[in-house]
Amino acid sequence: MPPSEYPLEGDSVPARHDRAHMHQIGEVAERVGLSLRTVRHYDEAGLVVPSGRTAGGFRLYTDYDIDRLALIKRVKSLGFTLEEMRELLGLRDRLVSTATTAPEYCVLLDRLEGYATAATERCESLRKQLMHADAFADTLRREVERYGHGSPGEP
Amino acid sequence: MPPSEYPLEGDSVPARHDRAHMHQIGEVAERVGLSLRTVRHYDEAGLVVPSGRTAGGFRLYTDYDIDRLALIKRVKSLGFTLEEMRELLGLRDRLVSTATTAPEYCVLLDRLEGYATAATERCESLRKQLMHADAFADTLRREVERYGHGSPGEP
DNA sequence: TTGCTCCTCACGTCACGTGAGGTGGC
DNA sequence: TTGCTCCTCACGTCACGTGAGGTGGC
């Protein structure tokens, strides 16, 4: 099937972003496991702006967009703000871009290193939190066990 | 030193809660590692209400209060709402109380079991999140390494 | 009396949730 | 034409942050 069989939606859908390979927000949200509101919010925040829109205004996401949303969902627990995530993803895009000049590259790399360090620290913090959470969950289960026998009205 | 040397603050400080063994919010926040605002917010939310107040209105926390705040801080990552944490801590208090009747006891135990299950599930969820976060942090460090050599302007 | 600590409003923020009312598209 | 999906306001919520202006207490 040649691409000519799939009419493009004018300027709103860039070349190579064939409508047949783009997805509406409902399907995207379902696949990634985020709410419709969250996906729209990430658009409003400039974090993941859909690569296209239909003539009627429906958001259209590419597989690349979906991968971004999935990545964000996976690392959300690191606690970066949406603004920080936006910068981080932007940095990585521009570092692989051939249009980046050498002095700019050094600045980008420096900022990326900052995020790498922060991410590592937050992982350690999360690990401690998880240890405490595990201990607490264990305590609760033991309490249920203990109180389950010998309740005040039981024989 | 007999207790009579430490005058009580009228009704605002219960018996056995000697002023000498109570702590102002600044010391409490510092020791537990929460902001002043957060400790006040937990008071407003009825989550940890200070056991006393000075005549001038200063909050006074017992060691028991501090332990509660510390517990809450440790398990905050489980993502329970303040209202849920309030109920959970209340349940545990009433289960050890001798004033609890048998039918009430069963209801409390049932709700505690619900929290134990929820806590366990959230731990598993947190564990998955941490695995993804670790992988992402690792990816970032590798990217810094890779891009650090062979930047466009380097020899 | 001087600091330092604490107090209560009260508005701001961040990441969404939740309708209300309306339209797109197979 | 009928549904189902999507749209944009716009206000609500949760857990605090952040001053403003005032007072307590050693």
JSON list of C-alpha atoms (C1' of nucleotides) in Angstrom, two decimals, chain C residues 2-19:
[
{"chain": "C", "resi": 2, "resn": "DT", "atom": "C1'", "xyz": [16.84, 42.12, 72.30]},
{"chain": "C", "resi": 3, "resn": "DG", "atom": "C1'", "xyz": [16.58, 37.89, 69.44]},
{"chain": "C", "resi": 4, "resn": "DC", "atom": "C1'", "xyz": [14.97, 33.84, 68.20]},
{"chain": "C", "resi": 5, "resn": "DT", "atom": "C1'", "xyz": [10.98, 30.96, 67.98]},
{"chain": "C", "resi": 6, "resn": "DC", "atom": "C1'", "xyz": [6.56, 30.42, 67.40]},
{"chain": "C", "resi": 7, "resn": "DC", "atom": "C1'", "xyz": [1.61, 31.81, 65.97]},
{"chain": "C", "resi": 8, "resn": "DT", "atom": "C1'", "xyz": [-2.46, 32.36, 62.53]},
{"chain": "C", "resi": 9, "resn": "DC", "atom": "C1'", "xyz": [-4.36, 33.81, 58.26]},
{"chain": "C", "resi": 10, "resn": "DA", "atom": "C1'", "xyz": [-4.38, 33.47, 53.48]},
{"chain": "C", "resi": 11, "resn": "DC", "atom": "C1'", "xyz": [-2.91, 33.15, 48.89]},
{"chain": "C", "resi": 12, "resn": "DG", "atom": "C1'", "xyz": [0.15, 30.25, 45.63]},
{"chain": "C", "resi": 13, "resn": "DT", "atom": "C1'", "xyz": [1.64, 25.91, 43.43]},
{"chain": "C", "resi": 14, "resn": "DC", "atom": "C1'", "xyz": [2.02, 21.43, 41.40]},
{"chain": "C", "resi": 15, "resn": "DA", "atom": "C1'", "xyz": [-0.13, 17.54, 39.22]},
{"chain": "C", "resi": 16, "resn": "DC", "atom": "C1'", "xyz": [-3.70, 16.29, 38.15]},
{"chain": "C", "resi": 17, "resn": "DG", "atom": "C1'", "xyz": [-9.50, 14.93, 39.00]},
{"chain": "C", "resi": 18, "resn": "DT", "atom": "C1'", "xyz": [-14.02, 16.02, 37.65]},
{"chain": "C", "resi": 19, "resn": "DG", "atom": "C1'", "xyz": [-17.88, 17.57, 35.57]}
]
